[in-house]
PDB file of C-alpha atoms in Angstrom:
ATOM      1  CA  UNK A 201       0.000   0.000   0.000  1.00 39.00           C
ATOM      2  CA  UNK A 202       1.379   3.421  -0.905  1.00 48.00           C
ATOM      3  CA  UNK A 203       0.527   6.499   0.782  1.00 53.00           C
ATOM      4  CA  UNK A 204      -0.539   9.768  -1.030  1.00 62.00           C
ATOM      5  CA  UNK A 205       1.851  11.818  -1.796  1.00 74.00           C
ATOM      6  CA  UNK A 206       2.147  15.269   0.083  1.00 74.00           C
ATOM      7  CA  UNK A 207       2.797  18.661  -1.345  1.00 83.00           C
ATOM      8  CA  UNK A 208       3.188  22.004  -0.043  1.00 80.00           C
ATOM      9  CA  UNK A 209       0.427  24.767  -0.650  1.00 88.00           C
ATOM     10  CA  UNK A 210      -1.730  21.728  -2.786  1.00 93.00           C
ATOM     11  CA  UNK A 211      -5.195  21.976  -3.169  1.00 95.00           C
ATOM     12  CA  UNK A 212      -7.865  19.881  -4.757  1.00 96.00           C
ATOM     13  CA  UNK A 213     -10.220  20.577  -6.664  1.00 97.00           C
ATOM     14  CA  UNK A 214     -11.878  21.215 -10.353  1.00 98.00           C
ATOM     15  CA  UNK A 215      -9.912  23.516 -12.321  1.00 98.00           C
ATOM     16  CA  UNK A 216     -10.759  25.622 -15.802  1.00 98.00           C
ATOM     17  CA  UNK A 217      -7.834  26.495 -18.148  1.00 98.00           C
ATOM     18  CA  UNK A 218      -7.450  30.349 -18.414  1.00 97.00           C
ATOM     19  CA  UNK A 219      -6.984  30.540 -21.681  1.00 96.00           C
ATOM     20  CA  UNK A 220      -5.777  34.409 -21.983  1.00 95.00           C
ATOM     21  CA  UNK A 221      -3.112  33.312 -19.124  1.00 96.00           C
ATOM     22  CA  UNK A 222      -2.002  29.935 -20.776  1.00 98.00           C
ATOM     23  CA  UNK A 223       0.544  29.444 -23.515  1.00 97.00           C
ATOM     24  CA  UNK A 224       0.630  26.396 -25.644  1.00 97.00           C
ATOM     25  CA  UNK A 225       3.479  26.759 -27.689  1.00 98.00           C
ATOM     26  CA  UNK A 226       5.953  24.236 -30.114  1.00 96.00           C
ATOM     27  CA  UNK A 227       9.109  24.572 -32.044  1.00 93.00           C
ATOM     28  CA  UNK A 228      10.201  22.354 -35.386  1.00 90.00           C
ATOM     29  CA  UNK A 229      13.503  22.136 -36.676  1.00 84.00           C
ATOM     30  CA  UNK A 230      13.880  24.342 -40.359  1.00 73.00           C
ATOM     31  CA  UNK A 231      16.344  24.289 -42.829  1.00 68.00           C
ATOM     32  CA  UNK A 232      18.764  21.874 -40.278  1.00 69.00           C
ATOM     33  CA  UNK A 233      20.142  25.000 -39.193  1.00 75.00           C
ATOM     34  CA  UNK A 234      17.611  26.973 -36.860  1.00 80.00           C
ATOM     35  CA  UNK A 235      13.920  26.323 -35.679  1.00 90.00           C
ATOM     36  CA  UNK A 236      10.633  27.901 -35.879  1.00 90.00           C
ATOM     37  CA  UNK A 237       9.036  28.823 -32.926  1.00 95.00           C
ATOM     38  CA  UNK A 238       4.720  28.998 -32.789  1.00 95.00           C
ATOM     39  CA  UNK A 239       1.809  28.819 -30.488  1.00 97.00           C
ATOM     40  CA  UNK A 240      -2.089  28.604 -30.400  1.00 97.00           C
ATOM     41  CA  UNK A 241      -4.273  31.269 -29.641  1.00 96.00           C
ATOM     42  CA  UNK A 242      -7.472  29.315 -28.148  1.00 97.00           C
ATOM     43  CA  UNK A 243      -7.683  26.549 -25.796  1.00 97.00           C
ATOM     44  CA  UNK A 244      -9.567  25.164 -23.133  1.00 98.00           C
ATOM     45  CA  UNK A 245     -10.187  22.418 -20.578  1.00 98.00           C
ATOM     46  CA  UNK A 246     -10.715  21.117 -17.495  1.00 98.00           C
ATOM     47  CA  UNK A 247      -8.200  19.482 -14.523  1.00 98.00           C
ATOM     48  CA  UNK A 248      -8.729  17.652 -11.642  1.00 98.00           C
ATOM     49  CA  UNK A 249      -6.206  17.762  -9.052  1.00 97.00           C
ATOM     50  CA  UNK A 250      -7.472  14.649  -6.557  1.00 96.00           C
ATOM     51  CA  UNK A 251      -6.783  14.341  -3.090  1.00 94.00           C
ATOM     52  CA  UNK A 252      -4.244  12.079  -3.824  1.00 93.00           C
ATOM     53  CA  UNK A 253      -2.376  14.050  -6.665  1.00 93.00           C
ATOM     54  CA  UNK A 254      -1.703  10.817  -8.379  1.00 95.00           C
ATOM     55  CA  UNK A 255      -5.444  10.760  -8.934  1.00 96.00           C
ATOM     56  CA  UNK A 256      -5.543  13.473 -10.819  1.00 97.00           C
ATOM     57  CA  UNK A 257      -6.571  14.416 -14.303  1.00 98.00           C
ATOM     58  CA  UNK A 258      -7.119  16.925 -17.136  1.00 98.00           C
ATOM     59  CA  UNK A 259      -8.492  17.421 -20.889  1.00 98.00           C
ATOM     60  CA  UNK A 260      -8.091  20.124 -23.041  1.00 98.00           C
ATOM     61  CA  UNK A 261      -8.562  20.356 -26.557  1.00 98.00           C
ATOM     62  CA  UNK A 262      -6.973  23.474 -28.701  1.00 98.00           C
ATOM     63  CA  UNK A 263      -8.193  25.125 -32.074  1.00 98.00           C
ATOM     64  CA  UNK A 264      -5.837  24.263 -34.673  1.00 98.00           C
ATOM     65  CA  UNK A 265      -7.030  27.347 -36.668  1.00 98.00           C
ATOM     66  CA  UNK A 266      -4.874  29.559 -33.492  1.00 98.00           C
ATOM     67  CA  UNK A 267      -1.900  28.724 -34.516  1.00 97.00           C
ATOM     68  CA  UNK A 268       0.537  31.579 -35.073  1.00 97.00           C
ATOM     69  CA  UNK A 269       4.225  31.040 -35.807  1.00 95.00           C
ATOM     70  CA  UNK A 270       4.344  35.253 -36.599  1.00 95.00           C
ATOM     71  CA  UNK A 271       3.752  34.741 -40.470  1.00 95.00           C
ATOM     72  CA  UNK A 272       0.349  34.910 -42.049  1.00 97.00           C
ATOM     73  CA  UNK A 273       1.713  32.613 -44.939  1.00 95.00           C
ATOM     74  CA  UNK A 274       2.840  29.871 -42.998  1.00 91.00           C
ATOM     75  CA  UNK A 275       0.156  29.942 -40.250  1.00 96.00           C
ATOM     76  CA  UNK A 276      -2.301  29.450 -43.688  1.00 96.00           C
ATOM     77  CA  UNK A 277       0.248  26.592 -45.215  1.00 92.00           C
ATOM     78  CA  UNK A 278       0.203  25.089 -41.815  1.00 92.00           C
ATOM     79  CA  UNK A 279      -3.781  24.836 -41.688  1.00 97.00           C
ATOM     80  CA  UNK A 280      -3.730  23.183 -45.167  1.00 94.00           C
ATOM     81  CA  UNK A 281      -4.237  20.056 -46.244  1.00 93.00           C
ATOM     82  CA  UNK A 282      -0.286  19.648 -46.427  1.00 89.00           C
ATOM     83  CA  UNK A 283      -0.358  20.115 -42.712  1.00 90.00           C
ATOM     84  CA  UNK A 284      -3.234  20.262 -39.516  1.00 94.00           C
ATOM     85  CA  UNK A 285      -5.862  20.001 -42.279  1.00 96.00           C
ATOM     86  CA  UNK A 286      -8.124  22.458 -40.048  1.00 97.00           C
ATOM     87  CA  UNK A 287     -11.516  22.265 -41.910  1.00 97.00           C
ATOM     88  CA  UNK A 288     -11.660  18.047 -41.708  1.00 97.00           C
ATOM     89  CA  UNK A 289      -9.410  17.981 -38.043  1.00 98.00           C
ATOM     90  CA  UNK A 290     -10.062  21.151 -36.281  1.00 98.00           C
ATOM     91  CA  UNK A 291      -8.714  20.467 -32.494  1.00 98.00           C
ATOM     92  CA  UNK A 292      -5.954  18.799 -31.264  1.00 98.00           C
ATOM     93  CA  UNK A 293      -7.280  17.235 -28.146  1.00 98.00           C
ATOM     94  CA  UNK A 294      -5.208  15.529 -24.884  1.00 98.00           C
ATOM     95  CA  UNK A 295      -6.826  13.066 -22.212  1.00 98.00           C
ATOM     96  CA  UNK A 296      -4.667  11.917 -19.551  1.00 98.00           C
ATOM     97  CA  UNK A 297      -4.424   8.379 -18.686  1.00 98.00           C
ATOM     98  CA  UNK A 298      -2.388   8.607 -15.487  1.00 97.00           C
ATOM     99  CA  UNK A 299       0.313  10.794 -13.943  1.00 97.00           C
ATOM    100  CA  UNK A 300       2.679   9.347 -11.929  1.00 96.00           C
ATOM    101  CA  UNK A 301       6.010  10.801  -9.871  1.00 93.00           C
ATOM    102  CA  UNK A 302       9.554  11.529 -11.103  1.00 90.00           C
ATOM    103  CA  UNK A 303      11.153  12.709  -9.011  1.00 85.00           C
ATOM    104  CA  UNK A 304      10.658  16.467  -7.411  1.00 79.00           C
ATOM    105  CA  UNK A 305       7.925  16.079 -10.872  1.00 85.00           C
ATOM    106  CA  UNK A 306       5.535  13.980 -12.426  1.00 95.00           C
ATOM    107  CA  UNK A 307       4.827  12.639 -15.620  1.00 98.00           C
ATOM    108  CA  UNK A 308       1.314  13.123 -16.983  1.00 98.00           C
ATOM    109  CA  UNK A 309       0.399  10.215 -19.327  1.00 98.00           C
ATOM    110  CA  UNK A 310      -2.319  10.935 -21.840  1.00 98.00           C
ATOM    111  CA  UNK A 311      -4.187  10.601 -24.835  1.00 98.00           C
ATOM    112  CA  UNK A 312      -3.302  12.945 -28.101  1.00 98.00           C
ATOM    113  CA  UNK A 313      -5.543  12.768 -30.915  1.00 98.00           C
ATOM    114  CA  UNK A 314      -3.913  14.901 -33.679  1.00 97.00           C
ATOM    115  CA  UNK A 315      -5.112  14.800 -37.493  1.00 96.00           C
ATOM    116  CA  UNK A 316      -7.722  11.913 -37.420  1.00 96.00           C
ATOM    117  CA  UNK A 317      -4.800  10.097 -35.005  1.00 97.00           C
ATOM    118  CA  UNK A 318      -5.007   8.967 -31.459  1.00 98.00           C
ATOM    119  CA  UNK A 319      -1.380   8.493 -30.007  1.00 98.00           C
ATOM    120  CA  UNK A 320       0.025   8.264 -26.393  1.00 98.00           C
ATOM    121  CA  UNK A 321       2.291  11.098 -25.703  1.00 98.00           C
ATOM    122  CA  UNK A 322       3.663  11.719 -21.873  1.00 98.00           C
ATOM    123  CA  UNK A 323       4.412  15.202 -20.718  1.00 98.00           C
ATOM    124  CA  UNK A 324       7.061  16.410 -18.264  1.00 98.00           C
ATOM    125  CA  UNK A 325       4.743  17.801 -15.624  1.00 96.00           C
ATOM    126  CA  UNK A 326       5.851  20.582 -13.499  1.00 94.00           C
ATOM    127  CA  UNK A 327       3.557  22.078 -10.673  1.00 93.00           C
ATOM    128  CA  UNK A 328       4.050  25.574  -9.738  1.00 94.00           C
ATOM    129  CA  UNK A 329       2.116  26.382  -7.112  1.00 94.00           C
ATOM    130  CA  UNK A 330      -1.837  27.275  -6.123  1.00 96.00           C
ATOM    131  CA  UNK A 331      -2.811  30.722  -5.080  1.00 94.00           C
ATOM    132  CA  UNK A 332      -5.510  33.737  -4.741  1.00 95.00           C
ATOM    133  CA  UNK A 333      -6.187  35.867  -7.844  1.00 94.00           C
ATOM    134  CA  UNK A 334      -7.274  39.404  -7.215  1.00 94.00           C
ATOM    135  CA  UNK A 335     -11.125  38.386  -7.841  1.00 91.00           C
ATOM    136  CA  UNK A 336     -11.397  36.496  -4.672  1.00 94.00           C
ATOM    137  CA  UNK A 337     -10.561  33.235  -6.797  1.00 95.00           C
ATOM    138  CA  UNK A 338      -7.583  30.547  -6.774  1.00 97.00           C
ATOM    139  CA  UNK A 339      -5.141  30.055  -9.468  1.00 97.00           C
ATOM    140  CA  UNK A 340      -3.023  26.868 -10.180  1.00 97.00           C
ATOM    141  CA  UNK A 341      -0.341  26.697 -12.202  1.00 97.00           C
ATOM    142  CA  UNK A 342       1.280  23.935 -14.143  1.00 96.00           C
ATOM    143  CA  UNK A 343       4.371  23.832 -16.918  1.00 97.00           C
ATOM    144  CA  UNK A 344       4.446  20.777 -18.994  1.00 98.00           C
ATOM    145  CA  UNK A 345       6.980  19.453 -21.842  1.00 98.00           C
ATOM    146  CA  UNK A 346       6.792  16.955 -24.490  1.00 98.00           C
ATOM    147  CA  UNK A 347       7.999  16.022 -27.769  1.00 98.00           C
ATOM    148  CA  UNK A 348       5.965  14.565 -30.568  1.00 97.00           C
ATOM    149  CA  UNK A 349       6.620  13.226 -33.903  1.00 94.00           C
ATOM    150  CA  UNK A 350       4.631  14.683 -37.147  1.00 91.00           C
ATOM    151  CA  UNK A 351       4.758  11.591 -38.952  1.00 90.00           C
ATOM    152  CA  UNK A 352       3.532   9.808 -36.728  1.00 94.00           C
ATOM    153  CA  UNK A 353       0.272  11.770 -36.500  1.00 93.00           C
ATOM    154  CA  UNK A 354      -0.204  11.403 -40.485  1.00 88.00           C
ATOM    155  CA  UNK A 355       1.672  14.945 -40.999  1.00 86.00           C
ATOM    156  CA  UNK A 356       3.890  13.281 -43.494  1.00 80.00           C
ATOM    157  CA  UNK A 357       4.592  15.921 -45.917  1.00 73.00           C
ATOM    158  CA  UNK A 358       8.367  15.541 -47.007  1.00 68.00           C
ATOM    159  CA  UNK A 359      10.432  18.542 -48.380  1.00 65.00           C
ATOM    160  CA  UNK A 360      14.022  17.286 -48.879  1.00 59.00           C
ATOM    161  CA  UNK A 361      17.149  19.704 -49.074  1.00 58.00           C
ATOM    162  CA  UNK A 362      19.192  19.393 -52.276  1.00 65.00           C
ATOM    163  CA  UNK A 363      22.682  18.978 -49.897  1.00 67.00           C
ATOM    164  CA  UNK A 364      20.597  16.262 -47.859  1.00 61.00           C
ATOM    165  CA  UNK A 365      18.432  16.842 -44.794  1.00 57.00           C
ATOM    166  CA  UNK A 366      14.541  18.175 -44.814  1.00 55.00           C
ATOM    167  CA  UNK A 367      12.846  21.435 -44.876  1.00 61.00           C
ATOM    168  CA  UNK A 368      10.547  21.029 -41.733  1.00 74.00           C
ATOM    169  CA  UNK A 369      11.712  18.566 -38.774  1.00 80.00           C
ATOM    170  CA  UNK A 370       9.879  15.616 -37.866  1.00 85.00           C
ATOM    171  CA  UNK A 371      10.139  16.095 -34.345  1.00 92.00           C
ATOM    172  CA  UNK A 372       8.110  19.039 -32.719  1.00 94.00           C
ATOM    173  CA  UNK A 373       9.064  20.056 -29.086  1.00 97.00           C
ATOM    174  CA  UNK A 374       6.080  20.947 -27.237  1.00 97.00           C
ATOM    175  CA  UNK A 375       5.855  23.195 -23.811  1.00 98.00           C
ATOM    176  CA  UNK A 376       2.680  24.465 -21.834  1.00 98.00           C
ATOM    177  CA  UNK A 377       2.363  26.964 -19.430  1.00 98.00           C
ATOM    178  CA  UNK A 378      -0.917  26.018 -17.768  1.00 98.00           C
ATOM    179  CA  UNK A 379      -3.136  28.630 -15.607  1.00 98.00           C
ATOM    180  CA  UNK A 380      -6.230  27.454 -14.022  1.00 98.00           C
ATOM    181  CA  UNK A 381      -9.077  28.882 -11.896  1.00 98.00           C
ATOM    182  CA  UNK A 382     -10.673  26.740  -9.417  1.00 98.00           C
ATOM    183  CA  UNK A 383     -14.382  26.326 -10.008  1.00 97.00           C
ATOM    184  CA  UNK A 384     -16.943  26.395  -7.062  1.00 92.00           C
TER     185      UNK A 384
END
């Protein structure tokens, strides 16, 4: 039998994503030299922080359409067909499965369905603390890190380099910064 595990300042309860206070954001290696750096605009969901933080849980789901990587073109190429494919697939939604410790942190084991494509992905899950907000409210906040691979969410489009190597990376590195207001 293990016992729950204890941490400072922790309180449970059901939690909505602030969405104007949250950042969802990704980079891609381009070119093999640099990388591009974007985020989304509009998300939402819902956590759960249990008694036993162990127990806990969250879903969110983002609009694809929000992306901005700070170029009108590319946020359009991105929502294409050759990418997200926004008007068949338009959110990119994440159910946990589990969260369990590492350490000082946790892992949060979920659920990513991407593109018509339902794929486990584990996050790096970092607590930051719980807190009053100046509306007589309580914030939590939570930073999370992850990678993914396109490919293996059906975003196969290939753009080879004529000295070897691809246009757009295969692996995206993703990081959240996670704001959440306790609900009565």
């Amino acid at each position: 039998m293990t016992s729950a595990i204890q941490i400072p300042g922790y309180i449970a309860g059901t939690w909505a994503i602030d969405g104007v206070h949250s950042d969802v954001s990704f980079s891609v290696r381009h070119l093999m030299v640099s990388k591009v750096r974007g985020s989304f605009r509009t998300l939402e969901g819902t956590l759960t922080t249990a008694e036993n933080p162990l127990e806990s849980s969250v879903t969110a789901s983002i609009d694809l359409a929000s992306i901005d990587t700070n170029n009108a073109d590319r946020d359009n190429h991105i929502r294409s067909a050759d990418f997200f494919e926004v008007e068949k697939y338009p959110t990119m939604k994440y159910t946990s499965t589990g969260i369990r410790a590492d350490g000082d942190d946790f892992i949060l084991d979920g659920d990513l369905d991407l593109h018509g494509v339902t794929k486990s992905v584990p996050l790096k899950l970092v607590l930051n603390g719980f807190g009053p907000d100046p509306y007589g409210g309580t914030r939590a906040g939570f930073t999370a890190t992850g990678e993914i691979s396109r490919n293996d969410f059906g975003i196969d489009i290939h753009m080879p380099l004529d000295g070897g190597g691809v246009v757009i990376g295969d692996k995206i590195s993703i990081n959240l910064e996670i704001e959440a207001v306790r609900q009565p």
